[in-house]
Short mmCIF file of C-alpha atoms in Angstrom, two decimals:
data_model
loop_
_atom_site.label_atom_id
_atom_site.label_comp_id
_atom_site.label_asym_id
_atom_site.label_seq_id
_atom_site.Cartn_x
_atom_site.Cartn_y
_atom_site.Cartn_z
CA UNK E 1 21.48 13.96 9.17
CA UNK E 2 18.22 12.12 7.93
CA UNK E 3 17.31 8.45 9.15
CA UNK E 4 15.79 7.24 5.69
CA UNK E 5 14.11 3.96 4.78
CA UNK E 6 14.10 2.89 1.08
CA UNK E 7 12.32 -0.53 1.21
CA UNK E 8 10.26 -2.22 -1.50
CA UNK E 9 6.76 -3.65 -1.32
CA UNK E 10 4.02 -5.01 -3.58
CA UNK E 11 1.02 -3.16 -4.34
CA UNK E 12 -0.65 -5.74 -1.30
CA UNK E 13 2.19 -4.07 1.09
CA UNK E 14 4.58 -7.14 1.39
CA UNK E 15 8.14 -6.30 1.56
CA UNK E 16 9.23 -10.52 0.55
CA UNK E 17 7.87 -13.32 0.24
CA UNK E 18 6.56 -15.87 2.90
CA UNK E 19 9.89 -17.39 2.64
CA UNK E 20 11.13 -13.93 2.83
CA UNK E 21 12.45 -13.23 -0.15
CA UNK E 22 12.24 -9.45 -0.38
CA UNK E 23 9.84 -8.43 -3.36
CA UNK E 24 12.49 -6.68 -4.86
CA UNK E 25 13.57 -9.64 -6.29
CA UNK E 26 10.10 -10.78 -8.05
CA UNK E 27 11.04 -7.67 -10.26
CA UNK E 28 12.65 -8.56 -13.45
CA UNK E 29 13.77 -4.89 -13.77
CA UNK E 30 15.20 -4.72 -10.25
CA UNK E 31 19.19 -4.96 -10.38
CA UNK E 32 21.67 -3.18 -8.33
CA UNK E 33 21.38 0.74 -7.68
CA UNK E 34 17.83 1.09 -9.39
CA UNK E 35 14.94 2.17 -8.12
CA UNK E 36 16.31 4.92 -6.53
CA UNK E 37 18.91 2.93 -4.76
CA UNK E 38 21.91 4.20 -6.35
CA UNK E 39 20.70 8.00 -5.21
CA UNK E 40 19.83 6.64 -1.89
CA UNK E 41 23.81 5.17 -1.36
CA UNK E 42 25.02 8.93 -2.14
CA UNK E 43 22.89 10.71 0.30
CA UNK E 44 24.13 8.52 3.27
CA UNK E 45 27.22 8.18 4.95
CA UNK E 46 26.34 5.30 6.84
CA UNK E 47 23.94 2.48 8.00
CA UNK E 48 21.98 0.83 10.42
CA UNK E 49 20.86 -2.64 10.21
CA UNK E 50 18.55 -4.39 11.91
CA UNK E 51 19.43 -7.79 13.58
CA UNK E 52 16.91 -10.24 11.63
CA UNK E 53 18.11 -8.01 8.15
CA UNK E 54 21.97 -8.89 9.38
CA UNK E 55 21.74 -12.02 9.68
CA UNK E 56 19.87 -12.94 6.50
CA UNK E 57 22.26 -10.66 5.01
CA UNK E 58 25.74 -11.00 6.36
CA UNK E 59 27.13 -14.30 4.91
CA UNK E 60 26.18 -13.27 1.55
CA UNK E 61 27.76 -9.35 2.47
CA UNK E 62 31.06 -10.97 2.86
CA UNK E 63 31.57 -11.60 -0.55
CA UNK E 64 31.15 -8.26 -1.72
CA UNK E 65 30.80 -5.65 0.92
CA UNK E 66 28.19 -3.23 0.32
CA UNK E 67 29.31 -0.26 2.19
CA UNK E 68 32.63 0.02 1.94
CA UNK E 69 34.21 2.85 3.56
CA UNK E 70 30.60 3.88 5.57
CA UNK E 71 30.11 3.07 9.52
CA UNK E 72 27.55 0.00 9.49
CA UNK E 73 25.73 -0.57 12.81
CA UNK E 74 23.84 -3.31 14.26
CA UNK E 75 20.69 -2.83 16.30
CA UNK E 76 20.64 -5.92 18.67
CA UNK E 77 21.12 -6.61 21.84
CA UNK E 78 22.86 -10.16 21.16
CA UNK E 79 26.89 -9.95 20.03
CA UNK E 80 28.07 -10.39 16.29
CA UNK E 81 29.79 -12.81 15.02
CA UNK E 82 33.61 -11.87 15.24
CA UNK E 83 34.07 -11.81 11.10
CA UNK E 84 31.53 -8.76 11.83
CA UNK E 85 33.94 -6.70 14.51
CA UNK E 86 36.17 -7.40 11.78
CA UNK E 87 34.62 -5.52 9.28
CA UNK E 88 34.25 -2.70 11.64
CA UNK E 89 30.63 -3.23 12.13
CA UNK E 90 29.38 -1.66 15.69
CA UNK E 91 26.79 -3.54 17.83
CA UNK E 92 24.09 -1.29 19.07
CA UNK E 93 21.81 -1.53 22.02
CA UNK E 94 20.01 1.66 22.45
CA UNK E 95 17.33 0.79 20.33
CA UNK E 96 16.16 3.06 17.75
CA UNK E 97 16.93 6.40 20.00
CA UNK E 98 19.93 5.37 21.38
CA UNK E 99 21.28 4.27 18.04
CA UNK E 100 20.68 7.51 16.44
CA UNK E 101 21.91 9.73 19.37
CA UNK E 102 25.58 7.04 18.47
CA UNK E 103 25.32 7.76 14.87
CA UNK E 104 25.01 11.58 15.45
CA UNK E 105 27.14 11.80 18.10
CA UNK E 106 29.89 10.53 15.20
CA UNK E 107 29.66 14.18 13.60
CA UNK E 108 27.96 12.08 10.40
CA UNK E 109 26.93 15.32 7.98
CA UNK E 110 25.39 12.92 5.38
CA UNK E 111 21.75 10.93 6.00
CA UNK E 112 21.50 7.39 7.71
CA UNK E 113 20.17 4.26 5.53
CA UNK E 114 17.99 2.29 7.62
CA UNK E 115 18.20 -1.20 6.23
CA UNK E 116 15.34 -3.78 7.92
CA UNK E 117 12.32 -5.70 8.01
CA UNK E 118 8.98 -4.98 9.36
CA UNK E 119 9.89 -4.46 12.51
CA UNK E 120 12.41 -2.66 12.47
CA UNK E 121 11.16 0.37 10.16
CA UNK E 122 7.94 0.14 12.68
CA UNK E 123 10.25 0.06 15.90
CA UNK E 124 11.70 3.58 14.06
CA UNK E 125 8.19 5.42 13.20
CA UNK E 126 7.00 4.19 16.59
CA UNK E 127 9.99 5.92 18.62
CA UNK E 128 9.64 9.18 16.08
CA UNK E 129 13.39 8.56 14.90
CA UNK E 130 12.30 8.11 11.13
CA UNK E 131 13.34 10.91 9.00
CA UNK E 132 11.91 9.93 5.65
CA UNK E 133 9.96 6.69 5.10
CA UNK E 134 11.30 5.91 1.58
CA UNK E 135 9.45 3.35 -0.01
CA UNK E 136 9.06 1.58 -3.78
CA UNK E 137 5.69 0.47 -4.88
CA UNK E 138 5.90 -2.38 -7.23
CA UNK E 139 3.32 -3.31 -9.30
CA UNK E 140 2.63 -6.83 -8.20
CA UNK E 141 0.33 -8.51 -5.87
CA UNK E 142 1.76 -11.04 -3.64
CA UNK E 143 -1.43 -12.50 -1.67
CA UNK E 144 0.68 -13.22 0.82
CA UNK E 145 4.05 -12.92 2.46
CA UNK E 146 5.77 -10.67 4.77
CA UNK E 147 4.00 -7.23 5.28
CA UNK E 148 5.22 -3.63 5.94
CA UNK E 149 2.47 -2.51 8.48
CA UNK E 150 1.17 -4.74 11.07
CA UNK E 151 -2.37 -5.35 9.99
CA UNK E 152 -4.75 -5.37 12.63
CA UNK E 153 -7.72 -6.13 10.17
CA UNK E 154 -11.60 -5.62 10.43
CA UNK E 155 -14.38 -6.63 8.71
CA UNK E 156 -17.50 -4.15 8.16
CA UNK E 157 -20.34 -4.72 10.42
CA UNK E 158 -23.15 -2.61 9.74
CA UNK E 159 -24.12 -2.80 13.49
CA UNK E 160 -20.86 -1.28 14.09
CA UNK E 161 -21.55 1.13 11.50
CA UNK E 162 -25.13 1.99 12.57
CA UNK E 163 -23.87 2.50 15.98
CA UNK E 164 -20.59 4.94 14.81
CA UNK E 165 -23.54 7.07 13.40
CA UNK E 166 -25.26 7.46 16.47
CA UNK E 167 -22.43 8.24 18.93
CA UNK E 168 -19.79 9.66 16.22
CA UNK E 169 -16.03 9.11 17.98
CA UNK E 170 -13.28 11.15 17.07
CA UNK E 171 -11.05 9.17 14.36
CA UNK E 172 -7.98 10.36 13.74
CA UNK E 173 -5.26 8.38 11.52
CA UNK E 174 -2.64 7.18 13.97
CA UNK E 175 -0.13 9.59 11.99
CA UNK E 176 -0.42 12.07 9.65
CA UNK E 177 2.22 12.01 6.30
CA UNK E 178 3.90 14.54 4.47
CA UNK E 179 4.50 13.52 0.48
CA UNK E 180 7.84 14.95 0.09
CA UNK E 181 9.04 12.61 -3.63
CA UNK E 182 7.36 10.98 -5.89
CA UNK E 183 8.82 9.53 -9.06
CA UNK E 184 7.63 6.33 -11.49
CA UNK E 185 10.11 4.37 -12.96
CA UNK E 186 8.77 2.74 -16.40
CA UNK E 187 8.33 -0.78 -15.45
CA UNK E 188 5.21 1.41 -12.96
CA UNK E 189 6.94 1.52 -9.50
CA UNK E 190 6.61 4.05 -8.13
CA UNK E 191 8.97 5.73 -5.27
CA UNK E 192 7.56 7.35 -2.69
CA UNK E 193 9.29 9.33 0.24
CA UNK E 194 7.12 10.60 3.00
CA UNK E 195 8.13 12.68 6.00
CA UNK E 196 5.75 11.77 9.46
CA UNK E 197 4.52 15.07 10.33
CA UNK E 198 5.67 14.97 13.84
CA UNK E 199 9.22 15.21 12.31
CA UNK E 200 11.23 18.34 11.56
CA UNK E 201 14.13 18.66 10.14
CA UNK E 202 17.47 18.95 12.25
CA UNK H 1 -16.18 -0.52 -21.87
CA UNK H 2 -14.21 -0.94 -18.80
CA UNK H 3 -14.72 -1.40 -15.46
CA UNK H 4 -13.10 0.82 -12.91
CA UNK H 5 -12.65 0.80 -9.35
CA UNK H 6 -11.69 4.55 -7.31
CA UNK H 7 -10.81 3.64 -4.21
CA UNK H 8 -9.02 5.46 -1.38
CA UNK H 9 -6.43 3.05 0.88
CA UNK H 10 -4.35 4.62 4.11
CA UNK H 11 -0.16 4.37 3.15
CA UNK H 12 -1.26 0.60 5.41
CA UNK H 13 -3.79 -0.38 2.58
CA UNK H 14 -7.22 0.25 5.43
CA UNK H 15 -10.27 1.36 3.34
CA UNK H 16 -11.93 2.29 6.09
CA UNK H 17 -11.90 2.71 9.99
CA UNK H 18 -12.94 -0.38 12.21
CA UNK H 19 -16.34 1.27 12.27
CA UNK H 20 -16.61 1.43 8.61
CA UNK H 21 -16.00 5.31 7.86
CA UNK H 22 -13.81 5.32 4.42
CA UNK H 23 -10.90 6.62 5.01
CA UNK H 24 -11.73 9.56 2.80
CA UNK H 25 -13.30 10.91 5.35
CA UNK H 26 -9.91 11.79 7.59
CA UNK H 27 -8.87 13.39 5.08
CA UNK H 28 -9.72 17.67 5.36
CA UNK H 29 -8.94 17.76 1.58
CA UNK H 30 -11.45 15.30 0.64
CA UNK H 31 -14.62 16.95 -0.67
CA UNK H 32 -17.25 16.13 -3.51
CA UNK H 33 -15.50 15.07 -7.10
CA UNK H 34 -11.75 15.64 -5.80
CA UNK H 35 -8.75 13.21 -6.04
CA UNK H 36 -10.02 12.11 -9.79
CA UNK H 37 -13.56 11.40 -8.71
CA UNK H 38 -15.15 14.30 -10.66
CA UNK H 39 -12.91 12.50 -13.98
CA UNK H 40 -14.25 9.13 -12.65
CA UNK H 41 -17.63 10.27 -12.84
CA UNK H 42 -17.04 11.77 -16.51
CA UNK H 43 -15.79 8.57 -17.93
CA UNK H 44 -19.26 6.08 -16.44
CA UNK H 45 -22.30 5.33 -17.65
CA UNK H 46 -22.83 3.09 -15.35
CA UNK H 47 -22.27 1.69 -12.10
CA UNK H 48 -21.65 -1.63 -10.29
CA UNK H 49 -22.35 -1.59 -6.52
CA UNK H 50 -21.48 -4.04 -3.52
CA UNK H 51 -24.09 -5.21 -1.58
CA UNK H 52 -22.57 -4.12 1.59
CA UNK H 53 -21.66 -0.88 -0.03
CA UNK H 54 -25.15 -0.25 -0.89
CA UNK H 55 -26.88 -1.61 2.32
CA UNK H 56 -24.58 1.27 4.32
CA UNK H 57 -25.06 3.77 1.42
CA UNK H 58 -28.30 3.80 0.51
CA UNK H 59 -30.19 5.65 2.76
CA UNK H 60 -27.83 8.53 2.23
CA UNK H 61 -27.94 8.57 -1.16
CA UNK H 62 -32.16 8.79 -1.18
CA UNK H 63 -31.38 12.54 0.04
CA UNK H 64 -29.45 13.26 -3.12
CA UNK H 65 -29.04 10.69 -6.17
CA UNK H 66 -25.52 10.75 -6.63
CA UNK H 67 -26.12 9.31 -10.48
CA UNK H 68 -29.15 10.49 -11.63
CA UNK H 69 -29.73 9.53 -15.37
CA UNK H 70 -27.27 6.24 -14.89
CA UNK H 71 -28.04 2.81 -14.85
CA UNK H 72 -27.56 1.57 -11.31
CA UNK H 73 -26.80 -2.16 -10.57
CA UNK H 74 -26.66 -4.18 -7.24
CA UNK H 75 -24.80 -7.30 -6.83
CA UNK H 76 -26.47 -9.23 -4.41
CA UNK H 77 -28.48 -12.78 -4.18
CA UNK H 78 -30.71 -11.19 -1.53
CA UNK H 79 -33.93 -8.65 -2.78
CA UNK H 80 -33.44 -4.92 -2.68
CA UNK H 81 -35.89 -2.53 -0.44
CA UNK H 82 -38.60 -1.58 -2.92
CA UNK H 83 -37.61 1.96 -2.73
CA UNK H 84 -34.09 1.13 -4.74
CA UNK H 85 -36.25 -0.58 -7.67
CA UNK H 86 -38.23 2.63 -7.84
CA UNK H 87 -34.83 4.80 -8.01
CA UNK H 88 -34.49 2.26 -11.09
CA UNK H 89 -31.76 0.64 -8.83
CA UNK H 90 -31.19 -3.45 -10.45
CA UNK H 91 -30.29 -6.27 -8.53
CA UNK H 92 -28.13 -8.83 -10.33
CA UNK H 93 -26.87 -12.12 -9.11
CA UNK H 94 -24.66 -13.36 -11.71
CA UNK H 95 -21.78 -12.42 -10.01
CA UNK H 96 -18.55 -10.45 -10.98
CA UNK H 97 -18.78 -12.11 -14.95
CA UNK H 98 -22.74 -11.50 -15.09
CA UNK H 99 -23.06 -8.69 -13.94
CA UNK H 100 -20.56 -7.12 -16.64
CA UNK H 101 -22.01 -9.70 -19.53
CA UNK H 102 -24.91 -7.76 -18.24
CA UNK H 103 -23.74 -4.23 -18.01
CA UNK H 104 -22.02 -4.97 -21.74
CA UNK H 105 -25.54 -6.26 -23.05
CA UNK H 106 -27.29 -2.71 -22.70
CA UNK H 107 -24.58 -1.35 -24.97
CA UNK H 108 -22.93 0.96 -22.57
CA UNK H 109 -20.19 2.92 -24.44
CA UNK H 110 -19.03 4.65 -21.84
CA UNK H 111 -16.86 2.92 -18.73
CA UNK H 112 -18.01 1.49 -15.36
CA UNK H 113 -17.67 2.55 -11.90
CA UNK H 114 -17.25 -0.79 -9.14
CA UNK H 115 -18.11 0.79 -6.02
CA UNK H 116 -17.88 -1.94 -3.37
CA UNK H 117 -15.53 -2.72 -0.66
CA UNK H 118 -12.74 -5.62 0.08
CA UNK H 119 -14.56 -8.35 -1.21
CA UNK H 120 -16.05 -6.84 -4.00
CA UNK H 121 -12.88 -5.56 -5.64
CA UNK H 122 -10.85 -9.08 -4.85
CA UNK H 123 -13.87 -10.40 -6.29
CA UNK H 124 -13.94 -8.73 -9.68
CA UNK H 125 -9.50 -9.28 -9.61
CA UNK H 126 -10.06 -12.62 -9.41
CA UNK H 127 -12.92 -13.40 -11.24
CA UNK H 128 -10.64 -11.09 -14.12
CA UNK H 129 -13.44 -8.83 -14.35
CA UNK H 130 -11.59 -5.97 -13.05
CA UNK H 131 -9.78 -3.63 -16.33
CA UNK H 132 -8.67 -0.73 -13.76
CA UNK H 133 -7.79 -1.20 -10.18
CA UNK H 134 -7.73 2.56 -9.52
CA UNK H 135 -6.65 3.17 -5.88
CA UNK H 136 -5.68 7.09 -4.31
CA UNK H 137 -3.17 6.27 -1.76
CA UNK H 138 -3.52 8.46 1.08
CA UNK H 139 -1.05 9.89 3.13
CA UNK H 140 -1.88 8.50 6.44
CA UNK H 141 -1.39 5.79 8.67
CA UNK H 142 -4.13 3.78 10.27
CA UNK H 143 -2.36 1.12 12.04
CA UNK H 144 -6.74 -0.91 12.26
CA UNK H 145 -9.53 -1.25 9.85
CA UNK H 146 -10.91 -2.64 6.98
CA UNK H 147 -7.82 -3.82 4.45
CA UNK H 148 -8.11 -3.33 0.76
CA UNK H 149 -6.49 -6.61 0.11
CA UNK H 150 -6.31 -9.80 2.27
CA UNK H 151 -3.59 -10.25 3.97
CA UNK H 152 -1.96 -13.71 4.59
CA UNK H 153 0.89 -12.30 6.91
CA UNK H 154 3.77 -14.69 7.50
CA UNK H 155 6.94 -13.54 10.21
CA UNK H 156 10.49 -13.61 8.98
CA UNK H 157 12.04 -17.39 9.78
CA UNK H 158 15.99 -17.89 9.39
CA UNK H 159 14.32 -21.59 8.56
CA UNK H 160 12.62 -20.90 6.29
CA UNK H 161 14.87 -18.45 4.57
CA UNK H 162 17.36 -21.03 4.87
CA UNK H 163 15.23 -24.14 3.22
CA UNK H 164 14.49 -21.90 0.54
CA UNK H 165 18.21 -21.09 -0.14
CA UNK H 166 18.89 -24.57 -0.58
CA UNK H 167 15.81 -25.65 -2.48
CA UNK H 168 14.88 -22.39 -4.46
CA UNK H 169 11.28 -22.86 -5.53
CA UNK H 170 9.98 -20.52 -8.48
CA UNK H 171 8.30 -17.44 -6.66
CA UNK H 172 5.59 -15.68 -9.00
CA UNK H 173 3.31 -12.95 -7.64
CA UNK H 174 -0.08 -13.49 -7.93
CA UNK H 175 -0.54 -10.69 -10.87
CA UNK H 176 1.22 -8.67 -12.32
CA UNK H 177 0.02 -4.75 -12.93
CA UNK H 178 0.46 -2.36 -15.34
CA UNK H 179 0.63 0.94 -14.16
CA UNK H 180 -0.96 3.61 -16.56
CA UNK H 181 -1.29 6.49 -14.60
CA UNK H 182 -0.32 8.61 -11.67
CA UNK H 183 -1.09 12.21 -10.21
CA UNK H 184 0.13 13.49 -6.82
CA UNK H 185 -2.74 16.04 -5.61
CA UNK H 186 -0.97 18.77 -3.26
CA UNK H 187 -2.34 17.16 -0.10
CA UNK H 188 0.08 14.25 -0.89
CA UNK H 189 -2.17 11.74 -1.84
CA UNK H 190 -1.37 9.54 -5.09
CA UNK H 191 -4.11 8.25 -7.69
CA UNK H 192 -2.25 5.18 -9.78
CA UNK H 193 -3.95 3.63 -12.13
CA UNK H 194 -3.30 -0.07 -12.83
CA UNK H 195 -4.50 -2.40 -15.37
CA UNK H 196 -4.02 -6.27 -14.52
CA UNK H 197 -2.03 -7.78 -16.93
CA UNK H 198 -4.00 -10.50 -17.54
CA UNK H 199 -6.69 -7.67 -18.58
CA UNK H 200 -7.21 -7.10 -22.64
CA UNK H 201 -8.78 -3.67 -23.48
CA UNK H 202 -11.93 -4.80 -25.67
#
């Protein structure tokens, strides 16, 4: 059982717009199961969903639900609306580990889909409970938006530079990736699926 | 003739470390000519340099021309140290268009590497001087540094998800790419190839 992200982001590393419109959408070629999406649904038996993606999502779920059949749950600590009980949806507030210990301790023999923003798929890699970071590079730049990665951005000083040389630090990525997929679909996206290194396989 | 960037990004689009090391240099696979450079190098005549670039390079490269017998060319509005006009080194302040209007005058044949960093490359994109944006992605998170691209990041609002639901707006990207190559290497890391759309092969 696999946790597995498969989100989409321009070549600039926005996952949607500043309205948040996910950059899926800016794709012409984008429609429903490509991309790798279609293969993705197979591979997991169920789904977690992270409480901003849920409620930008839900209302619009209800007309057609996407998982039929497959255990959705909710990672929040605030209670669904009841139409979302209904549907057999599961509130979660163990955050990324205790979520995954639920989902396992189901007996689930196929992977997880983790469905979310930003913060989410960072709350994930930053608790080591991302299997495979799944992601589609599209070949657009935004500008601006809603990014993958926080940014904590630097400009070049050469002062800074000058003095790195003279008292060289140790600099070491804050994790290490392991290319495990690679595939480009002819419009040029390209899917990537890493594993973090720290992971193994259970 | 076309001019080429070869730049290596972390999977969170950082060029470089806070302190300016390219983010090459975490790499153990990294070494001289691999991940395409060595083609890179095959297919210039001729290359375009940042003045930041230069002013950290420069001094390193006086203990081993790294393009001996090729036209060297600075942009900058400020002078060069005397020793880079006697390495043949010229400074040109026409900007992304002159430089190239330049570069094109001596009757190059071959293509053109644009070494530089952040605001060189977005730069020659915007200026439409750019034919390649050729970018390794490497398989390692950063989390700081020096971005590739500016970012504009924006949070996820219900709002203004909401407002744009009822008063959709037509959402463009800033460009659109064309992606005309790709190569995983066995570390993991991925050299695409892009060509703006905007961009005519002449």
């Amino acid at each position: 059982m696999l946790i597995r992200t498969h989100v989409g982001v321009s070549l600039d590393g926005f996952m949607a717009t500043p309205a948040g419109l996910p950059t899926w959408d800016l794709m012409p070629t984008f429609g429903a199961g490509s991309h790798g999406y279609a293969e993705l649904m197979e591979q997991c038996g169920a789904v977690i969903v992270g409480r901003t993606s849920f409620d930008q999502g839900f209302e619009d779920w209800l007309k057609g639900w996407p998982w039929p059949g497959k255990p959705v749950y909710v990672l929040t600590s605030r209670p669904l609306p009841e139409t979302a009980a209904e549907m057999g949806v599961v509130a979660s507030q163990g955050g990324p580990v205790g979520i995954v210990a639920q989902v396992r301790a189901s007996g689930l023999e196929k992977d997880v889909q983790l469905l979310g923003g930003p913060s989410t798929v960072r709350a994930f890699l930053e608790a080591g409970a991302l299997d495979r970071l799944g992601m589609v590079v599209l070949p657009v730049l935004l500008g601006t938006g809603i990014p993958l990665f926080a940014t904590e951005p630097t400009a070049f000083s050469q002062e800074a530079w000058t003095a790195s040389l003279a008292a060289p630090a140790a600099t070491n990525p804050r994790s290490r990736l392991v290319l495990e997929h690679q595939q480009a679909f002819p419009d040029g996206a390209i899917h990537l699926v890493y594993r973090p290194e720290s992971r193994r396989d259970r």
